[in-house]
Coordinates of C-alpha atoms and ligand atoms in Angstrom, one line a residue:
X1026 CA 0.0 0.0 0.0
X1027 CA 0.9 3.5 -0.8
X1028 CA 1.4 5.7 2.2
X1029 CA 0.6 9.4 1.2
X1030 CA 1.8 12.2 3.7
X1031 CA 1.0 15.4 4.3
X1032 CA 3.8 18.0 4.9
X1033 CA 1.4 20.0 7.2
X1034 CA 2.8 23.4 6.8
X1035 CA -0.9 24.5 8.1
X1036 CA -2.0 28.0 7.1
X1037 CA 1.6 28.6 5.0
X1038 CA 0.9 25.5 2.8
X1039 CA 1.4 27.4 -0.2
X1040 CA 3.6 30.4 0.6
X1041 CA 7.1 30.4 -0.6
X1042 CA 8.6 29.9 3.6
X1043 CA 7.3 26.6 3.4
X1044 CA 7.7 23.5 0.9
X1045 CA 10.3 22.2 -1.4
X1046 CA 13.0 24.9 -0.2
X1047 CA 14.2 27.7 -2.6
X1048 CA 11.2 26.2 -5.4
X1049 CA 8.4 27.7 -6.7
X1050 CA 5.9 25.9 -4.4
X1051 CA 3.0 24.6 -6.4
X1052 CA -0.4 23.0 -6.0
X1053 CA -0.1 19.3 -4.5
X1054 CA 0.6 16.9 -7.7
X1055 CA 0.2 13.6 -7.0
X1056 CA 2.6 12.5 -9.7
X1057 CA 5.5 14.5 -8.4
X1058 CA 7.4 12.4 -5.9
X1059 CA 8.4 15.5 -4.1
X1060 CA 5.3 17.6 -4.0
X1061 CA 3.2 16.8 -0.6
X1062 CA 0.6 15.0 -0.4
X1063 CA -2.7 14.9 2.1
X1064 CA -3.4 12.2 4.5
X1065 CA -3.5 13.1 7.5
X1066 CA -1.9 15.9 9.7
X1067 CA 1.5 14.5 10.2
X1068 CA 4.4 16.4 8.5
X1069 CA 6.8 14.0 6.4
X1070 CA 9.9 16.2 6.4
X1071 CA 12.0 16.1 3.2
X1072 CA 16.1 15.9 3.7
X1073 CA 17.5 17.5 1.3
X1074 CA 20.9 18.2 -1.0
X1075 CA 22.9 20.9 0.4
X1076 CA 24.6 21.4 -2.9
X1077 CA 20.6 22.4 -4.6
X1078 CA 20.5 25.5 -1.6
X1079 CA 22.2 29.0 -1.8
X1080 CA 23.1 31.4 1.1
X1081 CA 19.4 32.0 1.3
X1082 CA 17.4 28.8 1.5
X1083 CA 15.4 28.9 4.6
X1084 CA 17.4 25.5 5.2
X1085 CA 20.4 27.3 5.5
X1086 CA 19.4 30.7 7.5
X1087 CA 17.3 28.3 10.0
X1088 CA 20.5 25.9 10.3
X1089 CA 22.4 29.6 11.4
X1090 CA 20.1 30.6 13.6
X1091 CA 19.6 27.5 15.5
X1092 CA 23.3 27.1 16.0
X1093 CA 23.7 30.4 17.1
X1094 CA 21.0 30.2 19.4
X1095 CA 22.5 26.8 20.7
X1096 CA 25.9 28.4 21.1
X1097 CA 25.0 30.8 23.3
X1098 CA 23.0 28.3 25.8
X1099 CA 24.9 26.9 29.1
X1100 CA 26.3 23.4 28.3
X1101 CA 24.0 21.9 30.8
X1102 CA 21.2 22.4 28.3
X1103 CA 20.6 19.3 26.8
X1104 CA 19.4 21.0 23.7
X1105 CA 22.7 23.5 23.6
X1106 CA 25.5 23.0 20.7
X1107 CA 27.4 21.6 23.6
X1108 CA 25.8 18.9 25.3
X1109 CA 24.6 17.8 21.8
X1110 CA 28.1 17.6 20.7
X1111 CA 28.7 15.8 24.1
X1112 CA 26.0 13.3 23.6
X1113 CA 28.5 11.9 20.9
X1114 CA 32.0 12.1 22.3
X1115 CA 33.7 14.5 25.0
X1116 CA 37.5 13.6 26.5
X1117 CA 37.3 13.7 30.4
X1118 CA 33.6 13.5 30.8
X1119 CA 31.4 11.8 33.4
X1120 CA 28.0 12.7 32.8
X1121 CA 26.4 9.9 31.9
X1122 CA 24.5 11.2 29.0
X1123 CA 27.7 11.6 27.0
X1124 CA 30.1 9.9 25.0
X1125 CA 27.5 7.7 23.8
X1126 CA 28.5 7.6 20.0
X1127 CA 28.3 3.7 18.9
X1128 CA 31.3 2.8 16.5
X1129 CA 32.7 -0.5 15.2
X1130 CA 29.8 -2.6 15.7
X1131 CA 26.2 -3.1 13.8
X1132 CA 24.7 0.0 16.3
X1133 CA 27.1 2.2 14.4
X1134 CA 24.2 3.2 11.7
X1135 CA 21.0 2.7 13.9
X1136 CA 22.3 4.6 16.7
X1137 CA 23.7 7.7 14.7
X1138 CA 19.9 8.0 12.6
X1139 CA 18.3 7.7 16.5
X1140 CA 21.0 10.8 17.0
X1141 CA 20.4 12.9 14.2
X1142 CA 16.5 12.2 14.6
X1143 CA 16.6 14.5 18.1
X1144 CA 18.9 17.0 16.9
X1145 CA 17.3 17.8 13.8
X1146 CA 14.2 18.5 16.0
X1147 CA 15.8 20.7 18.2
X1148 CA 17.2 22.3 15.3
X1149 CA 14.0 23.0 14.1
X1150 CA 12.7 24.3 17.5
X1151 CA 15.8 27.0 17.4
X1152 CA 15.5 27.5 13.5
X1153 CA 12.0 28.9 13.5
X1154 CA 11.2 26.9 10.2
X1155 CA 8.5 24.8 10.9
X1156 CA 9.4 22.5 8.6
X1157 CA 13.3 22.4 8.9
X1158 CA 15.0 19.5 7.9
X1159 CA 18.3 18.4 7.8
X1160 CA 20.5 18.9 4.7
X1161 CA 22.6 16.3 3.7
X1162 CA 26.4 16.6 1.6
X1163 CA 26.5 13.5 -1.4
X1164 CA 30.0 14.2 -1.5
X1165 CA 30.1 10.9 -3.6
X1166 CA 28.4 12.8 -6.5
X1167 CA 31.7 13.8 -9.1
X1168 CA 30.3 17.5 -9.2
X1169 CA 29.9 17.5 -5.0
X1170 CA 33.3 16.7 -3.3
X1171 CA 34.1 20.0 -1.8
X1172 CA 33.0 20.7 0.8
X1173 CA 29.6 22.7 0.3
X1174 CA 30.9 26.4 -0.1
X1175 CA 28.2 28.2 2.4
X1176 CA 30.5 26.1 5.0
X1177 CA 33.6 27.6 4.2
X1178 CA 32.7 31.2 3.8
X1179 CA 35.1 33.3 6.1
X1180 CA 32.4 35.9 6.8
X1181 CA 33.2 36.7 10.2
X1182 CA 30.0 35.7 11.2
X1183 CA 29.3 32.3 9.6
X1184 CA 28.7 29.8 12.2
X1185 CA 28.7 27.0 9.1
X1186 CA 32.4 28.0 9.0
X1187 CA 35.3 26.3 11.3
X1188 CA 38.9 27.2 10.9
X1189 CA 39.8 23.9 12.4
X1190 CA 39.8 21.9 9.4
X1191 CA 42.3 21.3 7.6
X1192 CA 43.2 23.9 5.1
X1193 CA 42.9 22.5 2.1
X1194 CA 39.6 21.2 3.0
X1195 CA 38.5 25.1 3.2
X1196 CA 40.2 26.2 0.4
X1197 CA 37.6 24.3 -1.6
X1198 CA 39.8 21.1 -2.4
X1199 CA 37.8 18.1 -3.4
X1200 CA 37.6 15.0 -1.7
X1201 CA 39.7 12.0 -3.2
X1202 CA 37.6 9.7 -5.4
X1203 CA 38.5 6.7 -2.5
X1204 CA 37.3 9.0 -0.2
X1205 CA 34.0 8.8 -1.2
X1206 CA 33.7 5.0 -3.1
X1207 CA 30.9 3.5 -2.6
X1208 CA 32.0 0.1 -2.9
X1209 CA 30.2 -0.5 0.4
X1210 CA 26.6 -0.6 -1.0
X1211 CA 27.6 -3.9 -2.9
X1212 CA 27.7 -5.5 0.7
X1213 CA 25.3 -7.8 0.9
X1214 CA 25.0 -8.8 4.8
X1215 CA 24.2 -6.1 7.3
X1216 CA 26.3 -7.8 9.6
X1217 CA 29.8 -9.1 10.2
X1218 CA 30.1 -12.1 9.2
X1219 CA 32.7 -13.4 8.2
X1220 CA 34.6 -10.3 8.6
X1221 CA 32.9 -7.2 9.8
X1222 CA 34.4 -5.1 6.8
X1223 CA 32.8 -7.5 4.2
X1224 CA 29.5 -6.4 5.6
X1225 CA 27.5 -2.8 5.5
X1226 CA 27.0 -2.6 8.6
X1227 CA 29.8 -3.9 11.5
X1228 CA 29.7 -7.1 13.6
X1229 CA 27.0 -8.0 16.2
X1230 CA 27.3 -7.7 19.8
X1231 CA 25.8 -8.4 22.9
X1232 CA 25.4 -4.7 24.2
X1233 CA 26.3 -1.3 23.5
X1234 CA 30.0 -0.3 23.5
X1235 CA 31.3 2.8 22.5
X1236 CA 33.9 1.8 20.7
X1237 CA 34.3 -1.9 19.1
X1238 CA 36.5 -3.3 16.6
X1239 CA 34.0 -4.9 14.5
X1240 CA 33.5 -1.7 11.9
X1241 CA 31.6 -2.4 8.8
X1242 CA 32.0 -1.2 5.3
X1243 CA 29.8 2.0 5.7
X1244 CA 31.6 3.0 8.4
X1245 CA 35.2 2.4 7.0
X1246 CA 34.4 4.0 3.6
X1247 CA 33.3 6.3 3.3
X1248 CA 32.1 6.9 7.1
X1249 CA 36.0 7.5 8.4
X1250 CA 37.6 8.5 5.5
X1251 CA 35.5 11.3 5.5
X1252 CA 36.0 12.7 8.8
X1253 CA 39.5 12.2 8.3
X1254 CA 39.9 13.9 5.5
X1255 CA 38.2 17.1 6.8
X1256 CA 39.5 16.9 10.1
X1257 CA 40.3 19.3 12.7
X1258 CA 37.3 18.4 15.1
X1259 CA 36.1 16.5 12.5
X1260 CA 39.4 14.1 13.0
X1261 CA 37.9 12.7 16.6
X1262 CA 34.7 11.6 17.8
X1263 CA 35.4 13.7 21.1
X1264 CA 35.2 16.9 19.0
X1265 CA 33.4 16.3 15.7
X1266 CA 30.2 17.0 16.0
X1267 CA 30.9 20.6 17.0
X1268 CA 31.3 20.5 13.1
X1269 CA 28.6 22.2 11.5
X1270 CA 29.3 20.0 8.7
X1271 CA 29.5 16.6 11.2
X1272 CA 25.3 16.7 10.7
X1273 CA 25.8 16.9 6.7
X1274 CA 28.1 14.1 6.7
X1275 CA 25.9 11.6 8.9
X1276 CA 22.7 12.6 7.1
X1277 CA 24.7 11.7 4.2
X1278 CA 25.8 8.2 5.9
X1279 CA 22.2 7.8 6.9
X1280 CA 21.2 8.1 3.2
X1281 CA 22.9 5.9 2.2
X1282 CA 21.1 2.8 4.1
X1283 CA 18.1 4.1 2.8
X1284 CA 19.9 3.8 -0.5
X1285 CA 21.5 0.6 0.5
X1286 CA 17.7 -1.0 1.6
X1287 CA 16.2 -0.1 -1.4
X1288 CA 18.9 -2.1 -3.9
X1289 CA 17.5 -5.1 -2.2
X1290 CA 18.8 -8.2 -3.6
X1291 CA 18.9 -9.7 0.3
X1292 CA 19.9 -6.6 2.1
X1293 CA 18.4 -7.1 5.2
X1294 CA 18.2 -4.8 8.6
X1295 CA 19.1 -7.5 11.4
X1296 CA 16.9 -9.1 13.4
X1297 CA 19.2 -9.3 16.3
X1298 CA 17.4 -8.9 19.4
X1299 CA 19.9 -7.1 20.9
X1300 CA 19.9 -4.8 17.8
X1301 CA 16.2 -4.3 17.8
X1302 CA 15.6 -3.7 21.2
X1303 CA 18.5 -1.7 23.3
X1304 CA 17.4 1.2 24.3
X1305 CA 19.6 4.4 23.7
X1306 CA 18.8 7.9 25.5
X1307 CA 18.7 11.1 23.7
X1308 CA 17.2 14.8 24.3
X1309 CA 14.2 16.0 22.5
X1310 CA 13.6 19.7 21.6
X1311 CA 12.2 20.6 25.1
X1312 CA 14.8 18.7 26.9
X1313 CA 13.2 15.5 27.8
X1314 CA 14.9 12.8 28.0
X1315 CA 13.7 10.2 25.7
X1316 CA 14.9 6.3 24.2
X1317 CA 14.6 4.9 20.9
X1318 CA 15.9 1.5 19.8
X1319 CA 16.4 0.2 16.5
X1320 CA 13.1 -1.5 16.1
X1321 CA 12.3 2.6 15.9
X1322 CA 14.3 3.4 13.3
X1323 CA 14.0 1.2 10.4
X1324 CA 12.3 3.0 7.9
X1325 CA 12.6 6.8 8.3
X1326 CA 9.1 7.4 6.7
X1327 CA 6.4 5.9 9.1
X1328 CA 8.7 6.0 12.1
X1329 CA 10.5 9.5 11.9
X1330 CA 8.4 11.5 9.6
X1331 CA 11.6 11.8 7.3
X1332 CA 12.6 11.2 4.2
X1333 CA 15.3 12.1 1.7
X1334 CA 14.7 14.2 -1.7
X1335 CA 15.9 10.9 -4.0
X1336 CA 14.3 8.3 -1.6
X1337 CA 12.0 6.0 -3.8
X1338 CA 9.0 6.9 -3.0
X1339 CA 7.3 3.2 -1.6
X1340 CA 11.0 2.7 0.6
X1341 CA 10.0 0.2 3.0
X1342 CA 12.8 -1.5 5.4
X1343 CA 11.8 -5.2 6.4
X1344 CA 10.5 -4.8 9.9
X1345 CA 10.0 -8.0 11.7
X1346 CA 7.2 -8.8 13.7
X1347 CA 7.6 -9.3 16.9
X1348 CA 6.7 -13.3 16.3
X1349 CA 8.9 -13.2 13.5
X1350 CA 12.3 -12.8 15.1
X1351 CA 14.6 -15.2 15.8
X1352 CA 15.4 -15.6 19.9
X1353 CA 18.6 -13.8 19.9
X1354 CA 21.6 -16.0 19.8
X1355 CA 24.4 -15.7 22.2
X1356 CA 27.5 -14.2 20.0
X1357 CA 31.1 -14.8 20.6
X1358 CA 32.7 -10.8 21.1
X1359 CA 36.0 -11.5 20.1
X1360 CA 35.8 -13.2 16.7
X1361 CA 34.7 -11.2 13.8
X1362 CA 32.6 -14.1 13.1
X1363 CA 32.6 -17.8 12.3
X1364 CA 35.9 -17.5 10.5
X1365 CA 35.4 -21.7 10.4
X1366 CA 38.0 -23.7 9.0
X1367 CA 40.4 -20.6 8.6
X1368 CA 43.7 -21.7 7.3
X1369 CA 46.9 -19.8 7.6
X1370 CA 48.6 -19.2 3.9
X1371 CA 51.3 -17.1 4.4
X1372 CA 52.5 -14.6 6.7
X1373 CA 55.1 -12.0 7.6
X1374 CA 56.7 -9.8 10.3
X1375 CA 56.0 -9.7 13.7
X1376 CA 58.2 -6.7 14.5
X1377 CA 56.7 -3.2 14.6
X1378 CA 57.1 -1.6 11.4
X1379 CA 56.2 2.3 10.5
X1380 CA 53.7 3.1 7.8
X1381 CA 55.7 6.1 6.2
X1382 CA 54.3 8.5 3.2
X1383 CA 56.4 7.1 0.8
X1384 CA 54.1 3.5 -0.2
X1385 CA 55.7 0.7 1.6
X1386 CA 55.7 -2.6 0.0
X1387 CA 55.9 -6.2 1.7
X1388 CA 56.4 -9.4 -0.3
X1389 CA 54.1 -12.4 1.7
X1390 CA 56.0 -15.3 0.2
X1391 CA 53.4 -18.6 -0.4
X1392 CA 54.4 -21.8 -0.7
X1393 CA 53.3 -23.9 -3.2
X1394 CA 50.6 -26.0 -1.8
X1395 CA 49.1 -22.5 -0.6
X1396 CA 49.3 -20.8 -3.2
X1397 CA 46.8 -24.0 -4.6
X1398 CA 44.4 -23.8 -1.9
X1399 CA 44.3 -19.5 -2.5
X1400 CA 43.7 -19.5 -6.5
X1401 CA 41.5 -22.8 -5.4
X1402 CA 39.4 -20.3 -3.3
X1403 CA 38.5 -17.9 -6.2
X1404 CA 38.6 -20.6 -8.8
X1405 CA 35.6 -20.5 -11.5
X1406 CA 33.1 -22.9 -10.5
X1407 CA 34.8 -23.6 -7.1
X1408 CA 32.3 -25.4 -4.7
X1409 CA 33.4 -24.4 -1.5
X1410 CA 32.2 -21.0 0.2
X1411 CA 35.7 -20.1 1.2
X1412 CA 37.5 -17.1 0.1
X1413 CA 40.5 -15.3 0.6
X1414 CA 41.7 -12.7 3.3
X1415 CA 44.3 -10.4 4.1
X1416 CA 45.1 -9.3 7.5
X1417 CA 47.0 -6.8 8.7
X1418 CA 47.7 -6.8 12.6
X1419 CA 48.4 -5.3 15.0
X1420 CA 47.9 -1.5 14.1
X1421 CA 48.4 1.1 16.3
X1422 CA 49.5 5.1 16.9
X1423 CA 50.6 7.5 19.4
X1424 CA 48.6 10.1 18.5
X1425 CA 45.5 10.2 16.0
X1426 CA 46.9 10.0 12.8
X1427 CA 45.5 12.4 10.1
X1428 CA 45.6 10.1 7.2
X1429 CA 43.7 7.1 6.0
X1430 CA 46.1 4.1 4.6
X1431 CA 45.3 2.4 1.0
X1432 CA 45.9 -1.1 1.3
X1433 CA 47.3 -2.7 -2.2
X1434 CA 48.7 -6.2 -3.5
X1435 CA 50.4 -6.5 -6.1
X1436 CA 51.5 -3.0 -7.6
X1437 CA 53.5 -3.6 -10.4
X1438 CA 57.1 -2.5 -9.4
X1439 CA 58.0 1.5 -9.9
X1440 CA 54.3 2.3 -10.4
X1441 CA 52.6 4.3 -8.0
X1442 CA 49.4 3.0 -6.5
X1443 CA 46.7 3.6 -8.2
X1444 CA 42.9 3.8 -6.1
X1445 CA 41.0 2.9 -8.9
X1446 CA 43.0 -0.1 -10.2
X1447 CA 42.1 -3.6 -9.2
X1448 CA 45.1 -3.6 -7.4
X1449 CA 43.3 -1.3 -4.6
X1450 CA 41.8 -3.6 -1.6
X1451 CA 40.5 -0.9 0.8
X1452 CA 41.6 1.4 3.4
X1453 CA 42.8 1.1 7.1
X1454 CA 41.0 4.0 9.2
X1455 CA 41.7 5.8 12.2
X1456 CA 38.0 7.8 13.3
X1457 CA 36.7 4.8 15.4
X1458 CA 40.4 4.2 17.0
X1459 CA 40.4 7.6 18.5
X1460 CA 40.1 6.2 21.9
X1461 CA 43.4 3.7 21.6
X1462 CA 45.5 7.5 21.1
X1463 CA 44.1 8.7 24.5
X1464 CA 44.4 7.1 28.3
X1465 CA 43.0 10.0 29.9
X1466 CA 39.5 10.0 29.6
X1467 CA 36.4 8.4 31.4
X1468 CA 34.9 5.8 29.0
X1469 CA 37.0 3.1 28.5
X1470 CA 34.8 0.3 27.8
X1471 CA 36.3 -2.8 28.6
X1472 CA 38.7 -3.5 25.5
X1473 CA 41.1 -6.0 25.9
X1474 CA 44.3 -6.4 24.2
X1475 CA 44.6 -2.8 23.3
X1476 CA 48.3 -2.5 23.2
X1477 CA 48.5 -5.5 20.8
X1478 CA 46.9 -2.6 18.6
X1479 CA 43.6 -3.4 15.9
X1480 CA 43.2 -5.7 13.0
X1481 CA 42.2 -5.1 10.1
X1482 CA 40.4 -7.9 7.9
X1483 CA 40.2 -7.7 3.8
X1484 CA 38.3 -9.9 1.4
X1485 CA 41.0 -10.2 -1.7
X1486 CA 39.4 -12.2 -3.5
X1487 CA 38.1 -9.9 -6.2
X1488 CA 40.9 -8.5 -6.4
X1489 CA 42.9 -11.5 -6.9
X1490 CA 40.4 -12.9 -10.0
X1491 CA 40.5 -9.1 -11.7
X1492 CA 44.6 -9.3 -11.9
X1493 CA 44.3 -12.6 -12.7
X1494 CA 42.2 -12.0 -15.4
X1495 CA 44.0 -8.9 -16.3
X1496 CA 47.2 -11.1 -16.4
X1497 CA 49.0 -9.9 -13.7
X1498 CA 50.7 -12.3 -11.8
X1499 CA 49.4 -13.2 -8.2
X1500 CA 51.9 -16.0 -7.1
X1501 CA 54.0 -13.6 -5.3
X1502 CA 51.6 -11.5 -3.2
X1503 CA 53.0 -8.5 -2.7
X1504 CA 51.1 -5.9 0.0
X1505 CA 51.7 -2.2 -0.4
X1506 CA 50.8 0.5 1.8
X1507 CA 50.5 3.9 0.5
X1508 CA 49.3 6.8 2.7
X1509 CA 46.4 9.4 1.8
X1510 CA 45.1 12.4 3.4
X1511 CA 41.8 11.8 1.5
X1512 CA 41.4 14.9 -0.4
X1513 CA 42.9 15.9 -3.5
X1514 CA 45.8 18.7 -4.4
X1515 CA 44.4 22.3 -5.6
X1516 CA 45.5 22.9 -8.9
X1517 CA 47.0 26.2 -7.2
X1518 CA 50.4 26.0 -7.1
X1519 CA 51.1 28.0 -3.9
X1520 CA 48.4 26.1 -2.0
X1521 CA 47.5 24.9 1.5
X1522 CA 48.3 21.6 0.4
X1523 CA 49.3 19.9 3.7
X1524 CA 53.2 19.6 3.8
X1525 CA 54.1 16.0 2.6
X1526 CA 56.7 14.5 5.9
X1527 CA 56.3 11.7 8.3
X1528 CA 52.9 11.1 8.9
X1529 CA 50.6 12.7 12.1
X1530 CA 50.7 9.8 14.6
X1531 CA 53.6 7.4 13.3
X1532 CA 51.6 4.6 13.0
X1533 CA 52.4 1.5 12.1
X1534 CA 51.6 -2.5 12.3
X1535 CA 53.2 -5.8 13.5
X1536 CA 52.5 -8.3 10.7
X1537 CA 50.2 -9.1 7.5
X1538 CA 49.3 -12.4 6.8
X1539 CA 46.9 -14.1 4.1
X1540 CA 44.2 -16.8 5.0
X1541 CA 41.6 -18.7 3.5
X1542 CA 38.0 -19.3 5.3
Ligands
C2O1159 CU1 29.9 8.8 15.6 CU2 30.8 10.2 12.1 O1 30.6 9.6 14.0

């Protein structure tokens, strides 16, 4: 069934403050997916792309006002820019309400829509546009990597601005094309299994935890990369969203699992207990306190009253009656998932060893009979469900580096590595380590083995049949490590480019080995 909304704009229905933002608002048209519709007197609010608005859309003066106003409120308003900042990460904190932000596990998405959800109302409440809605940055659009210009207008008086980041990033430099991939939408499972990076949406866990190790393919790229690359407080979860932009960027990331849901072909929400029911605690727009859990959240539409400007019109997430999920299995924490059968093919290192900007390559000698079982992993018409991994242990930093690594094999010798070749595997991200730089703060969590640093798990096996078929040989695997600060060099010479050197953060990484499961 078609659901029909109204966007109850009440008396203003067809006055240019309300509507489609910065459009000639026209009589209701059924036909047109982004003209209102009546039903009944709830307001579907549209999200929409911060690249169609100029200085100003409503969207963008409300957006002002409301962070202005929130500025200048004491932090112990729940609804100030503060405590809403706080709600997500804050170093040496202990109110309870804070440093809640879920990363590396499957609450990563649901818990950051449940986020944006509240603030976007008490946006709304400060913005004076009744129908405010958040905008969002598709910085995965070719014509959309920089970031939007209204945010990096020096004015004096443009809140949307923040010196912070980094320069480039201001000066209008585009994102990197890797930045922004969206290989992560061709992940079929929501979660991590076998390896959380092979799935959209990060391992399952028993309860919440600030920060886990099982981060999926969403969150990785472009999730991380992105914050990354604009850094400044954008570089840490303790200071990004006092961004402006931070709200952009996750309206963005939620987005894209609407996008993600409606490609179908077996993309599924879970139906984890534990992910359906758990509770999180947020601030509306009066300052109640108030829970939602992911069971809440699953399709924006009915539940929230939101949708986005290119969201199919019928987008309906599978949501499970109650009868229909499955008790919730006990899950083991510590594996990335049933990594049965998981065969060790080759391996090197062991010793600490320093990503530096120049690329870095490693040879992972095979022997023979491994080398069998590998190309026997990706063979055509192989009848086994195993495929091929690399891992690369061990990682760790002093401080929170301020690049993202590209992981390679096989770069053919004196070429430099190349992010769109088949030779690219993915990239190893800092955003969600943040907490492994810093000892001084009150929400540890209860990690274990932290100084033995993070792994990082990659499927190779498309890789490995796209050289093969391109004729590059793979009996040698040869890993290469090239940094990248994510955004790409102005074409003015005398630019903010960031000075090239040792990378922010020296880190580095113990050992890479290959495996088959
Ligand atoms: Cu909780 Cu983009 O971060």
């Amino acid at each position: 069934m078609k659901r029909i909304f109204l966007l109850a704009c009440a008396s203003s229905l067809f006055f240019a403050s309300c509507g489609n933002k910065g459009k000639p608002v026209e009589e209701p048209d059924n036909d047109d997916p982004d003209v209102v519709v009546v039903d009944d007197d709830n307001t579907l609010y549209i999200r929409q792309n911060v690249y169609d608005m100029d200085a100003d859309n409503p969207v963008i003066t409300g957006y002002q006002r409301a962070i202005t106003q929130m500025q200048s409120l004491p932090e112990s308003d729940p609804t100030s820019w503060a405590f809403q900042a706080a709600i997500h990460g804050k170093m040496s904190s202990d109110n309870p309400d804070w440093n809640q932000c879920q990363h590396g596990s499957f609450f990563f998405i649901s818990w950051h829509r449940m986020y944006l959800y509240y603030f976007e109302r008490i946006v709304r409440k400060y913005s004076e546009e009744s129908d405010w809605a958040l905008p969002y940055w598709d910085y995965s659009n070719p014509r959309q990597r920089s970031m939007p210009a209204l945010f990096r207008e020096n004015t004096g008086d443009n809140p949307l601005y923040i010196p912070e980041r980094r320069p480039s990033i201001n000066a209008g430099a585009p994102l990197s094309p890797e930045t922004v991939s969206l290989d992560c939408l061709t992940r079929i499972p929501f979660t991590g299994t076998p390896t959380s990076l092979e799935s959209f949406g990060g391992q399952t866990i028993p309860a919440p935890q600030q920060f886990w190790r099982g981060t999926g393919a969403l969150e990785n790229v472009p999730h991380n990369v992105v914050h990354n690359a604009i850094g400044g407080w954008m570089g840490s979860p303790y200071t990004a969203a006092q961004d402006p932009v931070f709200w952009l960027h996750h309206a963005n990331i939620d987005r894209l699992w609407n996008e993600w849901i409606s490609m179908g072909g077996g993309r599924m929400n879970p139906d984890d207990e534990v992910w359906l029911n758990t509770e999180f605690a947020f601030f509306d727009e009066n300052g109640n306190r108030v829970v939602l859990t992911g069971a809440e959240v699953v399709n924006t539409a009915s539940q929230l009253d939101y949708r986005y400007d290119g969201d199919p019109e019928d987008l309906t997430a599978p949501v499970l009656a109650a009868d229909d999920r499955r008790a919730s299995k006990p899950q083991k924490v510590m594996t990335e998932g049933p990594q049965e059968g998981k065969v060790e093919l080759a391996r090197v290192a062991g010793e600490t060893t320093a990503f530096t900007s120049e690329p870095l390559t490693l040879s992972v000698p095979m022997e023979a009979q491994n080398l069998d079982m590998m190309k026997n992993s990706f063979a055509p018409g192989k009848n086994s469900n195993k495929s091929t991994y690399l891992t690369v242990e061990g990682v760790s930093f002093d401080a929170l580096p301020e690049v993202s690594i590209g992981v390679f094999i096989n770069v053919p010798e004196g070429s430099t590595p190349d992010f769109s070749s088949a030779h690219f595997v993915s990239m190893i991200t800092f955003f969600d380590l943040a907490h492994l730089a810093h000892h001084d703060h009150g929400n540890h969590g209860d990690h274990t083995g932290e100084d033995a640093g993070s792994n990082f798990i990659f499927g190779i096996e498309e890789n490995l049949k796209k050289l093969e078929a391109e004729g590059i040989d793979i009996s040698d695997v040869r890993v290469t490590f090239a940094l990248t600060d994510g955004v790409e060099p102005l074409e003015d010479e005398n630019a903010l480019a960031d000075p090239s050197g040792a990378p922010v953060g020296t880190p580095s990484f113990k050992s890479v080995s290959i495996q088959v499961f």
